[in-house]
Amino acid sequence: MLTELTEPTTLKASQPVNLVVNGTPLQLNLLPWVSLLDALRDYSGLTGTKKGCDHGQCGACTVICDGKRVLSCLSLAVSKDGSEITTIEGIAPEGDLHPLQKAFIEHDAFQCGYCTPGQICSAIGMMKEGKAKTRAEVKELMSGNLCRCGANTNIIDAIMEVQNQSVHE
Amino acid sequence: MEPYKSQIGQPVSRLEGHLKVTGTARYAGDYSVPGLLYGYVINSTITKGKIISFDTSRAKALPGVLEVFTHENRPSLAWFDLQYADMDAPPGSPFRPLQDADILYNGQPIGLVVAETFELARYAATLMDIEYEEEAFDTDLRSQQHLARSPKIGMATMLKPLPPKPKGNFEKAFNASPNQVSAEFFHGTEHHNPLELFATTTVYEGKGKLTIYDKTQGTINSQMYVANIFGLKFKNVRVISPYVGGAFGSALRPQYQLFLSVMAALKLERSVLVTLDRHQMFTFGHRPPTVQRTRFSADNNGIITALNHLAIGETSRFEDYTEVVVNWSHMLYPAANTLMQYKLVELDVYSPLDMRAPGGVTGMHAIESTIDELAHKSKIDPLQLRLTNYTEIDVSLNRPYSSKELRECYLQGAEKFGWDKRNPEPRSMRRGNKLVGYGMATGIWEANQLPAKAEAILTGDGKLKINSAVTDIGTGTLTVMTQIAADELGLPVEDVEFAYGDSKKPFAPIQGGSFTVSTVGSAVKAVGAAMRKKLFSIAKKMKGGVFDGADLKDVSFEGGRVFITNDRSRSVSFQEIIAANDNKPVKLSKFSVPSILKLKKYSRAAHSAVFVEVEVDEELGVINVTRAVTAVAAGKIINPKTARSQILGGMIWGISKALREETIQDDGLGKYMNQNLSEYHIPVHADIHELDVIFVDEKDTVVNELGTKGVGEIGIVGMPPAITNAIFNATGKRINQLPIHFDMLL
Amino acid sequence: MNNFTYKRAESIEDALAQNNSGGNSSYLAGGTNLVDLMKYDLTRPDSLVDLNRVDGHHEIYETPEGGLLLGAFVTNADTAWHPIVEERYPLLSKAILAGASAQIRNMATNGGNLLQRTRCYYFYDANVPCNKREPGSGCSAIPGYNRIMAILGTSESCIAVFPSDMCVGLAALDATVHVEGPTGSRSIPFADFHRLPGDTPEIDNTLLPGEIITGIELPANGFSKNYSYLKLRDRNSYAFALVSVATGLELDGNVIREARIALGGVAHKPWRVREAEEFLAGKTADAASFGQAAEIILRGAVGFPHNAFKIELAKRAIVRNCMMALDPESQLPGAQPSV
């Protein structure tokens, strides 16, 4: 039930922010204190990225910015002008699932699902970094994503499965 | 046709999984509504006193700020306490946001800025000029213990029984016993901290009508609360909440963002989203700090002779929040002499609120640590001591258990864990420079059922839809209800739709206490059975007389057909039945009510046996729970996949309670100091190691039609004592304050 | 968060000029600490000058003197995983990877890491007295809950600790901080960069108004054979240190030629005691020697009601980490204790 988005009424200090989000160019006009997270959620209708703390303490807002996993809550959108952003909505082609998404479902790697977009985006970033080989290393490098439901073991199981598959391919 | 495979018992993956992994599941703050306004809450910066002046003019002067609501300009509202009471309200006067100038606790909501954007509202909230008159306060439970008193009794006592009456002569028996243990325990405050920030999007539909997307564990609870306070008709308040980003009890009561969002929407006649920030997530309910004292004794054969358990919990000045802390030991151990006491101390804090296994996880830590110490003192293996004192009846109430496979839990858990390899001597097992300890504990949680209603609709395409107002807070409710409904009509899961999380749908109580499957599941089962009956009665009247002479008991339902069980050739499809029903869907609903008279004769509880291995760095104290096995007997397990996740989640909560999370309170300032997820430490992935779950077969024909006991709580209760007992085995140190900081082991 | 103007600098000169326009301006790099503080309304700059796209200072390169220059705007992650850092300065790599989370390390820059504010609860609560936040208002941590606070170099005004891990590594490695400012460029030895609270706890470091960190230079010796970073904290990852230790050793067989030991989580700055390092020179690399050095390092430590344990913990952590440095391969992810 996406509807048109409201423009903020106080536009006097707004500045153009051009982003490529999930492959689509987005031209926004934002005040400089709008975070990348709010730019996605409130100004672009992309609510898949979650706000769990808004202060860099939970990882729920993790997106991939210019190829790297970052926290969108601590990023000012203006500062990311020109960046390519991938959110949970854009990690797989429409109608298809990323291997991690499939593995998360199969391993029941979530309960409430609120940390899930951040966990998956973070895991994609982690696999691209290529620094985590063992389970212990994966756990350490995924520790920036909190899960309050306690799906931790299932999350790591899902990631290990996909990581091992991609190593063998 | 392949024979129907029962869906109950199948590890079906979560049916909403696709939505959750693609970011398309919408939570309360994810609704984009035309003209949406944003509210930002202003909180008290003092602990107790009065607001003397509240100047909002700097904020109101900003273009785009529509209103700042305070106690001075709020609309007039309902007057009676009862109108503010929700389904989980303890005895007392529920907190009323923006009621008056009085400050009852630090962080109390005192105002709401409403603006065109979130950023503007947040900024405007920093421009308040507020003067307070401060009063002296007390927030320290331990220093105020002398004021402990008995709790008031109210509706909440129904699900939270008071301590059982004393039995025998505790003092005499305790003093006469050769093996005695006395211990004192302290648990600090904890906050639920679901990862989703509390949010309410109130959509103003005009003419006093509201559609509310609320973070709640009970859509009808929120609906009732809003309608009562704001004087709206029930039918004009619709609360929708299909996806809830964790709750753990925090959303059992409507929280203040709901009140403020609705108030602003009604007054401004606009749609309003109010989202709390993480700091504000510490400004409502919490697990109360609790002091406990235990005195247990045993004879030289390990027979427990006397049990005394006292708990003193915190409550607010305005409500008597209670939990069941001291009732458990006598349910498990049939001592002849008991003395159970439970008291409250009023402090200048918000009312505590049920948090995963409220009371149970608190009490069982004290009980099972004391039992462990008793075993140690009596030189009896802790598992053996529990088996020696095993009881098939609940001695505290003198009634049998409806089922109790705890013995199997002990045995299967011990086998899987390798309990026989334990050396009982503390500090005797090592791995390099790490001390290794094994510990075990028992878990117990009551199996309850409440009334609920469900509606079933069978449509022309032969598909079944079930409606219920219940939420799914991540427990797997959607999936499990679908499986139950599927089995009733012999349909594949794909042909059943469970529609939920909407107050317009049939009544379901708040989702908590591990009673949702038993409560809503029973209603789903009942309505499914009613649907079978109805379909058969239509089919019987159909031309051709396929079922002439047959009764309901003679037929089966499978794969969208009704047929004579012994003669599959005599069958009718659901589509044909609907066609015969003038192509009208068959729709009916059913109320399911627990059979109180039958249930009263039994104690009903889920049980667990938990086995834990810890490693403790000998010089540095660093603790890791390297392995844990939980064996659970919780009646019928509808979905082993989601149930296992519930138990794993509970175990991780137990690790967190024992070793990680705590709300740090500065009693000099009367406030919490770590209101963030950086310093409120919930476990990270690196904290969690090998966890194993066993479901022990348990048949229960008493608890409810499904034989289910619930698995939301039982995973956590035994974990903290199993961990602290393992730490004792590793280090010889018994630390009775949670969480255990590693430096306590230096 | 207050309203501010946002300007993007093209170069350091441009940034200095933009910042010169008067008022209360801040430089923005990774933003992981600044944006957080702004959201808590603890800092309210009138303007932000974004340094992320200045030309230069985005690289890591070897210096003619045999050392390594870390550009100020290189992220912590790119620094930790830079092949030369991993090979020649693994202690720094380990220290960086012990801090924050992978996402934050992908954002946070080297310059910014040095400028983190304390994580003291009372500093973060605008409604209670804090001399660091509001000079002269008093210290709430001294009478309050001080488990995470300092035990060394404290003052009556402030017992906050500096939260960085990377800086503990940089302190051990004797780095130099290069800055450019309105009055020109200068270099600051790492030991002089951060300061003790004294009577002016609001000042974290010796950077002058308007100055920008452009790079951090490491000397040639990276102690790459025998090194270790140990971090003790309330959970295994994504938490600030109660005590952390960086150790670098140069050995001749089992005799110590040179030792470097720096502590984190115990003071208003990374804590290094040269006397202890000099003591170790020529000693046998064993627990007894390290224990004696630990006593020297913790000399003068004063505990508060909730953090007195840090004194003994720090001593044990020093010994352990030095032992771990003898066997660097034993180090675990997250700088957890091993051997």
XYZ file of N, CA and C in Angstrom, chain C residues 141-208:
204
model
N 30.113 10.679 37.619
C 30.646 9.307 37.585
C 31.362 8.958 38.883
N 31.973 9.960 39.513
C 32.729 9.667 40.736
C 31.792 9.138 41.835
N 30.691 9.832 42.125
C 29.774 9.261 43.127
C 28.827 8.225 42.530
N 28.828 8.063 41.232
C 27.840 7.219 40.565
C 28.338 5.808 40.310
N 27.883 5.245 39.208
C 28.254 3.876 38.847
C 29.485 3.953 37.958
N 30.617 3.540 38.480
C 31.873 3.816 37.770
C 32.613 2.575 37.285
N 31.867 1.511 37.046
C 32.491 0.271 36.563
C 33.354 0.471 35.316
N 32.889 1.307 34.394
C 33.611 1.417 33.120
C 34.657 2.545 33.142
N 34.820 3.195 34.288
C 35.647 4.410 34.310
C 37.140 4.115 34.495
N 37.896 5.204 34.579
C 39.360 5.121 34.590
C 39.915 4.788 35.968
N 41.130 4.237 35.956
C 41.851 3.961 37.197
C 43.211 4.643 37.201
N 43.585 5.199 36.082
C 44.890 5.841 35.966
C 44.709 7.248 35.411
N 45.477 8.175 35.944
C 45.485 9.526 35.396
C 44.182 10.279 35.569
N 43.377 9.873 36.546
C 42.092 10.545 36.740
C 42.301 11.869 37.471
N 41.281 12.677 37.470
C 41.332 13.913 38.243
C 40.034 14.049 39.022
N 39.950 15.047 39.844
C 38.705 15.273 40.583
C 37.593 15.737 39.670
N 37.982 16.154 38.458
C 36.982 16.653 37.518
C 36.399 15.557 36.648
N 37.173 14.489 36.435
C 36.754 13.531 35.401
C 37.466 12.206 35.563
N 36.692 11.134 35.428
C 37.296 9.790 35.456
C 36.888 8.989 34.213
N 36.577 9.723 33.156
C 36.155 9.063 31.916
C 37.333 8.390 31.235
N 37.027 7.378 30.414
C 38.079 6.741 29.625
C 37.898 7.053 28.149
N 39.012 6.952 27.448
C 39.016 7.123 25.990
C 38.738 5.756 25.378
N 37.794 5.662 24.439
C 37.283 4.337 24.070
C 37.977 3.610 22.917
N 38.926 4.232 22.245
C 39.465 3.623 21.016
C 40.336 2.394 21.287
N 40.260 1.431 20.400
C 41.209 0.315 20.394
C 42.377 0.618 19.466
N 42.049 1.162 18.292
C 43.082 1.467 17.304
C 44.188 2.314 17.939
N 43.759 3.276 18.763
C 44.746 4.185 19.345
C 45.652 3.494 20.344
N 45.191 2.427 20.952
C 46.038 1.678 21.867
C 47.168 1.042 21.055
N 46.806 0.529 19.876
C 47.820 -0.017 18.971
C 48.775 1.064 18.486
N 48.225 2.215 18.124
C 49.065 3.304 17.617
C 50.008 3.816 18.700
N 49.510 3.847 19.929
C 50.358 4.304 21.035
C 51.534 3.347 21.212
N 51.236 2.042 21.162
C 52.302 1.051 21.330
C 53.329 1.164 20.207
N 52.857 1.520 19.016
C 53.748 1.555 17.850
C 54.477 2.889 17.708
N 54.228 3.825 18.617
C 54.905 5.125 18.558
C 54.580 5.894 17.283
N 53.320 5.960 16.955
C 52.921 6.657 15.731
C 53.083 8.169 15.888
N 52.994 8.835 14.760
C 53.022 10.296 14.747
C 51.776 10.780 14.008
N 51.163 11.817 14.542
C 49.934 12.328 13.924
C 50.279 13.587 13.123
N 49.911 13.584 11.854
C 50.134 14.761 11.014
C 48.869 15.569 10.923
N 48.992 16.866 11.158
C 47.797 17.711 11.089
C 48.073 18.939 10.236
N 47.006 19.479 9.690
C 47.106 20.766 8.998
C 46.072 21.679 9.604
N 46.470 22.925 9.759
C 45.550 23.853 10.396
C 45.661 25.242 9.826
N 44.903 26.148 10.384
C 44.894 27.526 9.884
C 46.290 28.146 9.900
N 47.141 27.676 10.815
C 48.473 28.284 10.900
C 49.548 27.380 10.308
N 49.154 26.409 9.540
C 50.148 25.550 8.904
C 50.059 24.119 9.369
N 51.058 23.329 8.985
C 51.011 21.919 9.334
C 52.007 21.633 10.442
N 51.724 20.548 11.181
C 52.653 20.116 12.231
C 52.465 18.634 12.487
N 53.400 18.079 13.242
C 53.337 16.652 13.588
C 53.310 16.513 15.095
N 52.493 15.594 15.579
C 52.352 15.415 17.020
C 52.688 13.967 17.364
N 53.683 13.765 18.236
C 53.951 12.378 18.663
C 52.690 11.810 19.321
N 52.436 10.532 19.092
C 51.164 9.973 19.548
C 50.960 10.146 21.049
N 52.022 9.997 21.793
C 51.914 10.101 23.262
C 51.430 11.476 23.693
N 51.668 12.478 22.837
C 51.252 13.842 23.184
C 49.910 14.217 22.583
N 49.324 13.311 21.814
C 48.093 13.688 21.117
C 46.891 13.736 22.068
N 46.698 12.655 22.800
C 45.599 12.652 23.775
C 46.120 13.159 25.103
N 45.244 13.657 25.931
C 45.690 14.265 27.189
C 44.883 13.731 28.366
N 45.382 14.010 29.527
C 44.672 13.625 30.744
C 43.664 14.721 31.093
N 42.650 14.390 31.886
C 41.562 15.355 32.075
C 41.962 16.592 32.878
N 42.730 16.385 33.941
C 43.107 17.532 34.773
C 41.897 18.371 35.122
N 42.058 19.688 35.039
C 40.953 20.606 35.343
C 40.132 20.930 34.109
N 40.580 20.435 32.967
C 39.876 20.774 31.720
C 39.504 19.515 30.946
N 38.651 18.685 31.531
C 38.321 17.404 30.885
C 37.551 17.585 29.571
N 37.058 18.802 29.350
C 36.339 19.023 28.092
C 37.274 18.940 26.889
N 38.572 19.049 27.147
C 39.546 18.965 26.053
C 40.135 17.560 26.021
N 39.870 16.854 24.932
C 40.308 15.460 24.835
C 41.747 15.331 24.354
N 42.171 16.297 23.526
C 43.456 16.118 22.851
C 44.092 17.472 22.569
N 45.267 17.422 21.960
C 46.036 18.654 21.773
C 45.838 19.274 20.390
N 44.850 18.769 19.670
C 44.527 19.364 18.373
C 44.026 20.794 18.622
N 44.479 21.736 17.787
C 44.050 23.128 17.974
C 42.791 23.395 17.155
